PDB file of C-alpha atoms in Angstrom:
ATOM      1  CA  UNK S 628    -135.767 287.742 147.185  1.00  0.00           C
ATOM      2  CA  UNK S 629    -132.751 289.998 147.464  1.00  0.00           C
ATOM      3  CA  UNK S 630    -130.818 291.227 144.585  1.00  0.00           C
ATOM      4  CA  UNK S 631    -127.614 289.585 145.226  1.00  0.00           C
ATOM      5  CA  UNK S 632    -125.588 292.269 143.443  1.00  0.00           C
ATOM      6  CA  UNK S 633    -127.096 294.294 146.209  1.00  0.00           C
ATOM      7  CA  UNK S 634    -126.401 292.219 149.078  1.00  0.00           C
ATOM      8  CA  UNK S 635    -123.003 291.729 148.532  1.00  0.00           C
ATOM      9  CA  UNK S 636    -121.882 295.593 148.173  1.00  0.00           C
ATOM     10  CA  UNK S 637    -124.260 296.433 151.271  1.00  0.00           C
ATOM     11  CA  UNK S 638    -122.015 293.746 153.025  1.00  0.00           C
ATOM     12  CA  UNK S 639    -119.042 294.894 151.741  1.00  0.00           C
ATOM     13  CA  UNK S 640    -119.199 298.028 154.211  1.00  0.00           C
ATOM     14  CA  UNK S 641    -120.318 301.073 154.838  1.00  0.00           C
ATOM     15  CA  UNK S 642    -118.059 303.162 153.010  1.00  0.00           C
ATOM     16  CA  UNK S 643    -118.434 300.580 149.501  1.00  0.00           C
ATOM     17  CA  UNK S 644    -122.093 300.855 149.811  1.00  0.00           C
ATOM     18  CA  UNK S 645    -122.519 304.660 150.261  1.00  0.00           C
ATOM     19  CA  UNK S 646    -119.970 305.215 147.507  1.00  0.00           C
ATOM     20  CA  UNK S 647    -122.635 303.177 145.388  1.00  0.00           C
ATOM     21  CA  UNK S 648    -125.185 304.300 146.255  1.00  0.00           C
ATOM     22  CA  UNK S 649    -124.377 307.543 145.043  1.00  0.00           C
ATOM     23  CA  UNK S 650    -122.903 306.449 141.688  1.00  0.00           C
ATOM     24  CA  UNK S 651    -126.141 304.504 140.689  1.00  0.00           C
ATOM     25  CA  UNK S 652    -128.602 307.259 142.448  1.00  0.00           C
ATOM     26  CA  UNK S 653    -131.535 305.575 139.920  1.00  0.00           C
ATOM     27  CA  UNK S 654    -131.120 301.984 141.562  1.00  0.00           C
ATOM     28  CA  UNK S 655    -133.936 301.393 144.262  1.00  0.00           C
ATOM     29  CA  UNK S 656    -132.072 298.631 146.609  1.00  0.00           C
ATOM     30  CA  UNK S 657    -133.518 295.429 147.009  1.00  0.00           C
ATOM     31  CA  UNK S 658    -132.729 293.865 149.890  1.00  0.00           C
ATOM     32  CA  UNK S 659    -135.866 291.627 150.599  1.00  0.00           C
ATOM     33  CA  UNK S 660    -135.830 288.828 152.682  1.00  0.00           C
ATOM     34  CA  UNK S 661    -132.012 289.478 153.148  1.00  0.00           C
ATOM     35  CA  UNK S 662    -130.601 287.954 156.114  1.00  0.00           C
ATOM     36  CA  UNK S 663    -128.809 290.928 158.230  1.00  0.00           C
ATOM     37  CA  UNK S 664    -129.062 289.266 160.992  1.00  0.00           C
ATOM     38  CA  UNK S 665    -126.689 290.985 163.637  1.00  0.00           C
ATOM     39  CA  UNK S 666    -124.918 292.792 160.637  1.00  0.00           C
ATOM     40  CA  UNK S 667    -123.468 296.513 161.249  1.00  0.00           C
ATOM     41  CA  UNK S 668    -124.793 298.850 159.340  1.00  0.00           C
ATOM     42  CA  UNK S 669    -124.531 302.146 161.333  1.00  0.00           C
ATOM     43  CA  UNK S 670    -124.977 305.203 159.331  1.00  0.00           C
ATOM     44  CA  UNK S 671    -125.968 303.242 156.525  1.00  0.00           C
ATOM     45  CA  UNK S 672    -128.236 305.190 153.813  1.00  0.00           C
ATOM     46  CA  UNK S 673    -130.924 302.693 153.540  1.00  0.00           C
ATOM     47  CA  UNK S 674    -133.698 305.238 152.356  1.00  0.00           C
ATOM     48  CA  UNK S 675    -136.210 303.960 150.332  1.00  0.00           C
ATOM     49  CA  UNK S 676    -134.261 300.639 149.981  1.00  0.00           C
ATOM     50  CA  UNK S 677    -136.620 297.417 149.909  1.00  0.00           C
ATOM     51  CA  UNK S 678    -136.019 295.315 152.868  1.00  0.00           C
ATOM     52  CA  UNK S 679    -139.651 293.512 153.198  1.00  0.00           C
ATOM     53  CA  UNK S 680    -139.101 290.263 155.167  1.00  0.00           C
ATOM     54  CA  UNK S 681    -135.648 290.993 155.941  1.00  0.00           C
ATOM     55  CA  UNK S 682    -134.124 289.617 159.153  1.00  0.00           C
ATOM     56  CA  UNK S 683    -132.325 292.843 160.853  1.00  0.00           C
ATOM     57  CA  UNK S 684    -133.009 290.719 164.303  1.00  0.00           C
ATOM     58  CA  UNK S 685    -130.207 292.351 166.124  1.00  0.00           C
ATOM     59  CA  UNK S 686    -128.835 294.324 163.610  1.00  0.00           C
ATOM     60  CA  UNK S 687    -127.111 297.399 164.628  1.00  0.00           C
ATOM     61  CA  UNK S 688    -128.983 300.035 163.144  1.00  0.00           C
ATOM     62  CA  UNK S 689    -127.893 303.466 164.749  1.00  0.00           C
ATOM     63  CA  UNK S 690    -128.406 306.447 163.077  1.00  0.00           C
ATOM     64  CA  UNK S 691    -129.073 304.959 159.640  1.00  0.00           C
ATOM     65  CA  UNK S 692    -131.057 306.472 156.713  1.00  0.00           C
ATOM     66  CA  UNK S 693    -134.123 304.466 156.617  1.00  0.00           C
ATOM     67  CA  UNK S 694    -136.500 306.895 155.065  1.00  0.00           C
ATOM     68  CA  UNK S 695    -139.015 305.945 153.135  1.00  0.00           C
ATOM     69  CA  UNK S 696    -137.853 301.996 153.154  1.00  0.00           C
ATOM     70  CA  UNK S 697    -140.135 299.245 153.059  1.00  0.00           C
ATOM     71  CA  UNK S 698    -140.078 296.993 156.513  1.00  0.00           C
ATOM     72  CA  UNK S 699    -143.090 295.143 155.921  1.00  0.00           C
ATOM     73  CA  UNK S 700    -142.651 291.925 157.886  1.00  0.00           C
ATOM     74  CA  UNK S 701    -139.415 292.353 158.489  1.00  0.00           C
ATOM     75  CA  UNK S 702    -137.981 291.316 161.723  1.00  0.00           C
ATOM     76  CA  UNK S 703    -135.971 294.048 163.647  1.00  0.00           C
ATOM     77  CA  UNK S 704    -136.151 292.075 167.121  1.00  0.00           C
ATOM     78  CA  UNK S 705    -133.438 293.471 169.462  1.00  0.00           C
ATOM     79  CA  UNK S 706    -132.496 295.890 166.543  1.00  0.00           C
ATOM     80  CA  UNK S 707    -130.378 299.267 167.801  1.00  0.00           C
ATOM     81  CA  UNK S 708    -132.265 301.863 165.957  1.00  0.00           C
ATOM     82  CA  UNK S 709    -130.887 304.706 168.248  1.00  0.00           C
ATOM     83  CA  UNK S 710    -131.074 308.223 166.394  1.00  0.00           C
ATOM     84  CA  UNK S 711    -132.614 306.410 163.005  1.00  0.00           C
ATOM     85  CA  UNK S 712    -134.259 307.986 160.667  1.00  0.00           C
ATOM     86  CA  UNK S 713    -137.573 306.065 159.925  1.00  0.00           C
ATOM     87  CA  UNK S 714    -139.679 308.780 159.007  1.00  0.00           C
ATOM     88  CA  UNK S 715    -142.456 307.405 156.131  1.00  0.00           C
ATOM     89  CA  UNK S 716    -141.164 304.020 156.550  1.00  0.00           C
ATOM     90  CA  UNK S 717    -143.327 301.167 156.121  1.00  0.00           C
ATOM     91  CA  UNK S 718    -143.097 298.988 158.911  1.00  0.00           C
ATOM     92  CA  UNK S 719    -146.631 296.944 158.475  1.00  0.00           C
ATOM     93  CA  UNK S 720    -146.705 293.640 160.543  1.00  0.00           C
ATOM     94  CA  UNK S 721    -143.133 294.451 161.664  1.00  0.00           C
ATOM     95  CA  UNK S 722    -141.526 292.420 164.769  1.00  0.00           C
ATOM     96  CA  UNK S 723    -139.764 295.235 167.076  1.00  0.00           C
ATOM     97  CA  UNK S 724    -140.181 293.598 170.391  1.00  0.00           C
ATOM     98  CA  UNK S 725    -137.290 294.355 172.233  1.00  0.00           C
ATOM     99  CA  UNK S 726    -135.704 296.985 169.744  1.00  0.00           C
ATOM    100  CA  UNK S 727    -134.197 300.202 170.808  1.00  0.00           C
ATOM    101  CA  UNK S 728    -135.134 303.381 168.952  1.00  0.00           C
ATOM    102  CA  UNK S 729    -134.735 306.105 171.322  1.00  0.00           C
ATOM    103  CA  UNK S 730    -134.360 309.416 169.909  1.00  0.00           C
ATOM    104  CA  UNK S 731    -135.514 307.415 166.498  1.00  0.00           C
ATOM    105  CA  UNK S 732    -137.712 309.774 164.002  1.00  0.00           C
ATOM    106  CA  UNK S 733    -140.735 307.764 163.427  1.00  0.00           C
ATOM    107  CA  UNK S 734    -143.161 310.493 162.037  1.00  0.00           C
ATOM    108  CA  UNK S 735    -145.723 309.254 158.896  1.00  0.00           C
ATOM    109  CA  UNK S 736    -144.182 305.611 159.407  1.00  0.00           C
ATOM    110  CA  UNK S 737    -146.821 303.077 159.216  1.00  0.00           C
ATOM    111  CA  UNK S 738    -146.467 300.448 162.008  1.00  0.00           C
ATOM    112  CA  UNK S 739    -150.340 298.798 161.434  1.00  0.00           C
ATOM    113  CA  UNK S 740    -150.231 295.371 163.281  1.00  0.00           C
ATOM    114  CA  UNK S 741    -146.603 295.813 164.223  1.00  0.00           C
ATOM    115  CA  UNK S 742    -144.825 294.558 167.384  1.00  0.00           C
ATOM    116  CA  UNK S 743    -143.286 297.018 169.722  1.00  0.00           C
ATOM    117  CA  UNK S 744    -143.541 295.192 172.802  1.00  0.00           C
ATOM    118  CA  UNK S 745    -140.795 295.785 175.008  1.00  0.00           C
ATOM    119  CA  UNK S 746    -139.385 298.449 172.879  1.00  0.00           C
ATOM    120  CA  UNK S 747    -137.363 301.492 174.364  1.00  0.00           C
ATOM    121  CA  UNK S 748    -139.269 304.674 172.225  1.00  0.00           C
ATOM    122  CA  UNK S 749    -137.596 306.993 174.622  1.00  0.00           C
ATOM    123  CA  UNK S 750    -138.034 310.734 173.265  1.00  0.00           C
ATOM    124  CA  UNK S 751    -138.411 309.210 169.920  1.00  0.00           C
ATOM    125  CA  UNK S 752    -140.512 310.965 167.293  1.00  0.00           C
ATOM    126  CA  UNK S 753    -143.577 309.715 166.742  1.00  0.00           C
ATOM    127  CA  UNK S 754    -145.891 312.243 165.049  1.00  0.00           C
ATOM    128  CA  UNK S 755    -148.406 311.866 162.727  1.00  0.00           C
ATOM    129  CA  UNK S 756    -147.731 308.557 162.581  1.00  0.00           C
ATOM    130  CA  UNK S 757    -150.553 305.268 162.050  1.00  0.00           C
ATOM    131  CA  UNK S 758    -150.127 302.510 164.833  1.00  0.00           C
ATOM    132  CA  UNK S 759    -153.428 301.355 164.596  1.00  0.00           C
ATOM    133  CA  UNK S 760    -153.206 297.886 166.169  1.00  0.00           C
ATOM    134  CA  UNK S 761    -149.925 298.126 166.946  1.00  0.00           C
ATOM    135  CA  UNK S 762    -148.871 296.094 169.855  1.00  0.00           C
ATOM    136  CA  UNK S 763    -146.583 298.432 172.490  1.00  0.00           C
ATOM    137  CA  UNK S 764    -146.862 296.890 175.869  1.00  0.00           C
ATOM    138  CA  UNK S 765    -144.913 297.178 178.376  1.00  0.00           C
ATOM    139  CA  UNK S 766    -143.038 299.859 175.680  1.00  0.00           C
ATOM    140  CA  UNK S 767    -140.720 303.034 177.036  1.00  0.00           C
ATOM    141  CA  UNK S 768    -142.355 305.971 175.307  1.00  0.00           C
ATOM    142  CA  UNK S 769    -141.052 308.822 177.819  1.00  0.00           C
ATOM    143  CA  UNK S 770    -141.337 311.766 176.646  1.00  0.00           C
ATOM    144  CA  UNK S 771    -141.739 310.698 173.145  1.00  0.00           C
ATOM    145  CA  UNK S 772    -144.297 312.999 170.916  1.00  0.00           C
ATOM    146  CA  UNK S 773    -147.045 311.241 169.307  1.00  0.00           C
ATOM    147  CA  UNK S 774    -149.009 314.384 168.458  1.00  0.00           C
ATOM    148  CA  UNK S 775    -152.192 313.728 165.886  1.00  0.00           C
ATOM    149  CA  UNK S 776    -150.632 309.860 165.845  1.00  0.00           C
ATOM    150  CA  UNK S 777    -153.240 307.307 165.010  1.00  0.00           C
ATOM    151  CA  UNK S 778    -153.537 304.657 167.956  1.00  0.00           C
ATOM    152  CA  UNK S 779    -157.052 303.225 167.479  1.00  0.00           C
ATOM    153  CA  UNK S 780    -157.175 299.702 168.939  1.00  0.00           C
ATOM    154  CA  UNK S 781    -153.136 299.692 169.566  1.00  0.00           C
ATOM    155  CA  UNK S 782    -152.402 297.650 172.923  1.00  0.00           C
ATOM    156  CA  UNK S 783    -150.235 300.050 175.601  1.00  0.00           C
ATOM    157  CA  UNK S 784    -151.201 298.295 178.475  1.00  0.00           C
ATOM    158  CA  UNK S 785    -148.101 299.016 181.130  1.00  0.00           C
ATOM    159  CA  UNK S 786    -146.353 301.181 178.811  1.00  0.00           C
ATOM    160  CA  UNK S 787    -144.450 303.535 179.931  1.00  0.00           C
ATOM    161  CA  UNK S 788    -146.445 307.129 178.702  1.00  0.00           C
ATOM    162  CA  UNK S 789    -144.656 309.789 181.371  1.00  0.00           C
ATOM    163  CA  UNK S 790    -144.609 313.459 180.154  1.00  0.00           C
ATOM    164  CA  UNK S 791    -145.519 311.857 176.288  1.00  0.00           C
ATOM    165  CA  UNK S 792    -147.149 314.038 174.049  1.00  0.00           C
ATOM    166  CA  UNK S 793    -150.252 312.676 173.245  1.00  0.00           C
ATOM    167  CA  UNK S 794    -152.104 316.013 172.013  1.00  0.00           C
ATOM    168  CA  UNK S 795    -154.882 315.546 169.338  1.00  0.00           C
ATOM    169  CA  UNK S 796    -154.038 311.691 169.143  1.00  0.00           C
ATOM    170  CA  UNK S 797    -156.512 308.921 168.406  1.00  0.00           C
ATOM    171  CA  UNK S 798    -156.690 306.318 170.905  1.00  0.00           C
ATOM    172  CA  UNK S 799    -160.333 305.081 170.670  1.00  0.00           C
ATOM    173  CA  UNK S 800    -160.877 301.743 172.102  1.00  0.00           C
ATOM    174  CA  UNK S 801    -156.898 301.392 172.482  1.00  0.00           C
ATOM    175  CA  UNK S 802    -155.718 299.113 176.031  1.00  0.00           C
ATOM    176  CA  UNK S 803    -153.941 301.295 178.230  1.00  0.00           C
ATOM    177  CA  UNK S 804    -154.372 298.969 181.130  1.00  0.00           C
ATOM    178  CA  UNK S 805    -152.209 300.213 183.698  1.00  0.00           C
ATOM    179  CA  UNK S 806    -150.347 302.370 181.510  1.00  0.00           C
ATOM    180  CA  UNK S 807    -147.942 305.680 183.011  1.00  0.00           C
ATOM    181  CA  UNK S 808    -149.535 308.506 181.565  1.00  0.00           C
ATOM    182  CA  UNK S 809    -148.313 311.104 184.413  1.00  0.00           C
ATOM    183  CA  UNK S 810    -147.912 314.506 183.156  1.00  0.00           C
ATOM    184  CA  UNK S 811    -148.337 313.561 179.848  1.00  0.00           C
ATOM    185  CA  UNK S 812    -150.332 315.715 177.538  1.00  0.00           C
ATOM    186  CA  UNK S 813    -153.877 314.625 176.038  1.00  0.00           C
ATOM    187  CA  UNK S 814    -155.143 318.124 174.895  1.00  0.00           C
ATOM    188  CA  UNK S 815    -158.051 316.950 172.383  1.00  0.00           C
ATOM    189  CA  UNK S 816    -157.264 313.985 172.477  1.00  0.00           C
ATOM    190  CA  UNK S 817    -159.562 310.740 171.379  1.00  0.00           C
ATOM    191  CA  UNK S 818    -160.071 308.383 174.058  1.00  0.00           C
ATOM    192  CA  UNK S 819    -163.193 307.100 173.652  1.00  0.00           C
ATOM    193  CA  UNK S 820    -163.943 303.323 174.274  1.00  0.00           C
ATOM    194  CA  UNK S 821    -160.547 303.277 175.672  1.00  0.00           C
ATOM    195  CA  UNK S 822    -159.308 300.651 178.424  1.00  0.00           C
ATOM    196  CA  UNK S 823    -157.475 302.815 180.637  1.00  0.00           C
ATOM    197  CA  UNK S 824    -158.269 301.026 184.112  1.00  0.00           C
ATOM    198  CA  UNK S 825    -155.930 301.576 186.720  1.00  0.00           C
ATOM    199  CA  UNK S 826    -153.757 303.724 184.497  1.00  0.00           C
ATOM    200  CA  UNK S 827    -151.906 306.593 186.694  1.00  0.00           C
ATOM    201  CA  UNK S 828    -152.816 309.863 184.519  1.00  0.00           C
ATOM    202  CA  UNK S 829    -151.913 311.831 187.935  1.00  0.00           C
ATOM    203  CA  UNK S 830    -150.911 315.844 186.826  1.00  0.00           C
ATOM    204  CA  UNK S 831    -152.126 314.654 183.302  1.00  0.00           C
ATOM    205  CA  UNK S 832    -152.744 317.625 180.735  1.00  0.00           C
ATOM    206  CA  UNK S 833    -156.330 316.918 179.333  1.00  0.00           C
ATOM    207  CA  UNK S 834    -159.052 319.616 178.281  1.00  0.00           C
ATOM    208  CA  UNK S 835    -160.881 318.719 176.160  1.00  0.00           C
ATOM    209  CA  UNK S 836    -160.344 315.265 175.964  1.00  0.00           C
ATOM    210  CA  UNK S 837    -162.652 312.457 174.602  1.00  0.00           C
ATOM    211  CA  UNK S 838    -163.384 310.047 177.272  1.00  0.00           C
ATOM    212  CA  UNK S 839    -166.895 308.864 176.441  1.00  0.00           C
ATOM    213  CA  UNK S 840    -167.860 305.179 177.447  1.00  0.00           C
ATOM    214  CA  UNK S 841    -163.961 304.758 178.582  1.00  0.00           C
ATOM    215  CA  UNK S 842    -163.286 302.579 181.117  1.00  0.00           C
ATOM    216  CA  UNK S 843    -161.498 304.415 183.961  1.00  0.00           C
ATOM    217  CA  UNK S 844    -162.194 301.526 186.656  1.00  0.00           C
ATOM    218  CA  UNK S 845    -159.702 302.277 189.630  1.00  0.00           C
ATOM    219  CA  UNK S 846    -157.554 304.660 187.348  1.00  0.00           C
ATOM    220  CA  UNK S 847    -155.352 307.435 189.386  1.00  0.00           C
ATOM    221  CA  UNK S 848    -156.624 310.996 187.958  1.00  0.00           C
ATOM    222  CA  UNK S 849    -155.840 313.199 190.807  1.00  0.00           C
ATOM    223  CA  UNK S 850    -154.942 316.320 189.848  1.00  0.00           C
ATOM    224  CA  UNK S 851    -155.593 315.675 186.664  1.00  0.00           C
ATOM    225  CA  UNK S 852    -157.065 318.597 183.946  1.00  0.00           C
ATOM    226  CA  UNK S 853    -160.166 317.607 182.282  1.00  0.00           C
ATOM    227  CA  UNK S 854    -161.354 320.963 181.694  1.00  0.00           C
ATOM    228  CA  UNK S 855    -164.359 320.901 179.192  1.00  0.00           C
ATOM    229  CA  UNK S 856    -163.439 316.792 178.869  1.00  0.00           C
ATOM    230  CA  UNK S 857    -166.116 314.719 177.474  1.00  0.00           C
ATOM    231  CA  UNK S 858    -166.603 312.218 180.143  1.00  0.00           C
ATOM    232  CA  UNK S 859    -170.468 310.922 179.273  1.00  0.00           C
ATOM    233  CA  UNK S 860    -170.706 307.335 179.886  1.00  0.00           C
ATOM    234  CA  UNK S 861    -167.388 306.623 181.282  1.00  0.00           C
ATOM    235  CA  UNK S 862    -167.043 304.051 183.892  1.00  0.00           C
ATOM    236  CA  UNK S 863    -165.195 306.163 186.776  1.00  0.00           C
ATOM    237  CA  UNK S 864    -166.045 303.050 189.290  1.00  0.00           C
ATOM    238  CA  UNK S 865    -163.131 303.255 192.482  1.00  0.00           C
ATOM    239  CA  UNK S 866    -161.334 306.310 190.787  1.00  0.00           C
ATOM    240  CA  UNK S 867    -159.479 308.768 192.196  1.00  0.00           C
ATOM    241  CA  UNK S 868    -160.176 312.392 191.325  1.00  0.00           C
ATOM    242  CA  UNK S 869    -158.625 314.332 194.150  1.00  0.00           C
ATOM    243  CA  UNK S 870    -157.383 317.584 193.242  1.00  0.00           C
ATOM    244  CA  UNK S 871    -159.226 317.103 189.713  1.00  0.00           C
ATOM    245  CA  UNK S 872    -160.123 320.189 187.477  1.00  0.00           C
ATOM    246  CA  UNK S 873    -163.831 319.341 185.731  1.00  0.00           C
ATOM    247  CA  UNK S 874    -164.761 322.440 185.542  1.00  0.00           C
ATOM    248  CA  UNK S 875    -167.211 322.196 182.294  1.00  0.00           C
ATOM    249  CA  UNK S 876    -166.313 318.662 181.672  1.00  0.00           C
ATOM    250  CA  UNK S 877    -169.787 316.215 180.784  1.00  0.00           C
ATOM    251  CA  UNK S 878    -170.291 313.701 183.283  1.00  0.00           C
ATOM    252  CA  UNK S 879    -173.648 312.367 181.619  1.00  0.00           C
ATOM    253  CA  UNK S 880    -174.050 308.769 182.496  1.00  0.00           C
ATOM    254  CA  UNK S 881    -170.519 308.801 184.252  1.00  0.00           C
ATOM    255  CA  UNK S 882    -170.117 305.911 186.425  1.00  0.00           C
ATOM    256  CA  UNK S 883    -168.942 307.674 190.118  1.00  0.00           C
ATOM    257  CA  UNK S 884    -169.458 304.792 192.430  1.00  0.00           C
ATOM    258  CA  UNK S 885    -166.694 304.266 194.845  1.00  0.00           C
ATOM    259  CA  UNK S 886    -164.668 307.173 193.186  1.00  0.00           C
ATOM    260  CA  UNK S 887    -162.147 309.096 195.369  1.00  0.00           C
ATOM    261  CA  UNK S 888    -164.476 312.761 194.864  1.00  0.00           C
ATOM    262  CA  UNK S 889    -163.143 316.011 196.463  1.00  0.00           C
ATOM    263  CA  UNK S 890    -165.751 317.987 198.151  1.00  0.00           C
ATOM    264  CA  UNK S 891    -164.801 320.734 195.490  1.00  0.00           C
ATOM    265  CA  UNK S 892    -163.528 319.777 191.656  1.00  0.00           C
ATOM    266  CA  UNK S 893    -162.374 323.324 190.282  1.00  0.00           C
TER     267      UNK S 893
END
């Protein structure tokens, strides 16, 4: 439970809390379970600040200090998180749905088993950051970077993935069912086992790529670059690959039937 000492300066404003905050510098903030429900706490310095359980469910959040807090099972539904700073944050089993964090820093967070459904990511910062299982559907991740992030198993099925950078990325055996991935760029990436069926990866940047035993049923990869891609085993049934570059991409055990195939793939 919350220190109550805590609680009330935090709700005594932004200007009371900062001011102790840096008069007790050696207090770590405990602020568990705390309902903040709707509260204001723009700008707030929040870093490392225990808020496990806490209900932020609307809370407005913009560019606050949360680095390094704990969020584990807290609930940040509808939360503005515009411009926040939740870099090394632990957001484990987190509810998000709904919440806005565009132009948020999110690298090293941990968001295993979190919510993010319906979220607005928007240019937000996601590198090197572990969202294994991490539910983002029908999430707005436009040209957000989630370079080297760790995606294994997350569910992105309709998310919105245009122009995201996706380079070096794990996504094995993640659901990108009808996901945007336009433009985006997949250089190296890990794919493998991955639902991406119907998924528009038109202009999509991805050499190198790890597709093996994906399922790319009806997906939209025309002029796509898959340039030395690993494609053995993938299930490329109804697919369109006009205008595709495989040049040096493996295509053992690639499932081709029905697929949209150029007379020449450069």
């Amino acid at each position: 439970m919350a220190n109550q000492e805590h609680l009330v300066v935090l709700k005594a404003g932004a200007v009371t809390w900062s001011e102790w905050r840096q008069k007790n510098p050696q207090i770590q903030p405990d602020l568990s379970a705390a309902n903040l429900q709707g509260e204001n706490l723009r700008g707030a310095n929040l870093q490392k600040v225990n808020l496990t359980k806490a209900d932020l469910s609307q809370a407005l959040l913009v560019r606050a200090n949360l680095n390094g807090a704990d969020l584990s099972g807290a609930n940040l539904y509808h939360a503005k998180l515009i411009e926040a700073n939740l870099s090394a944050a632990n957001l484990s089993v987190a509810n998000l749905r709904g919440a806005t964090l565009t132009q948020a820093d999110l690298s090293h967070a941990n968001f295993i088993g979190a919510d993010l459904s319906e979220a607005n990511l928007k240019e937000s910062a996601i590198a090197n950051t572990i969202l294994i299982g991490t539910n983002l559907q029908d999430a707005n991740l436009k040209g957000a970077d989630l370079g080297a992030a760790k995606l294994i198993r997350a569910n992105l099925a309709y998310a919105n993935l245009i122009e995201a950078n996706l380079i070096a990325s794990d996504l094995s055996k993640a659901n990108l069912y009808k996901a945007d991935l336009i433009g985006a760029y997949l250089y190296q990436t890990n794919l493998s086992n991955a639902n991406l069926s119907y998924a528009y990866l038109s202009s999509a940047y991805m050499p190198q790529a790890n597709l093996s035993e994906a399922d790319l049923t009806g997906a939209n990869l025309s002029y796509a670059h898959l340039q030395g891609a690993n494609l053995a085993g993938a299930n490329l049934n109804g697919a369109n690959l006009t205008g595709t570059k495989l040049r040096g991409a493996n295509l053992i055990g690639a499932n081709l039937e029905n697929a949209i195939i150029p007379d020449v793939c450069h």
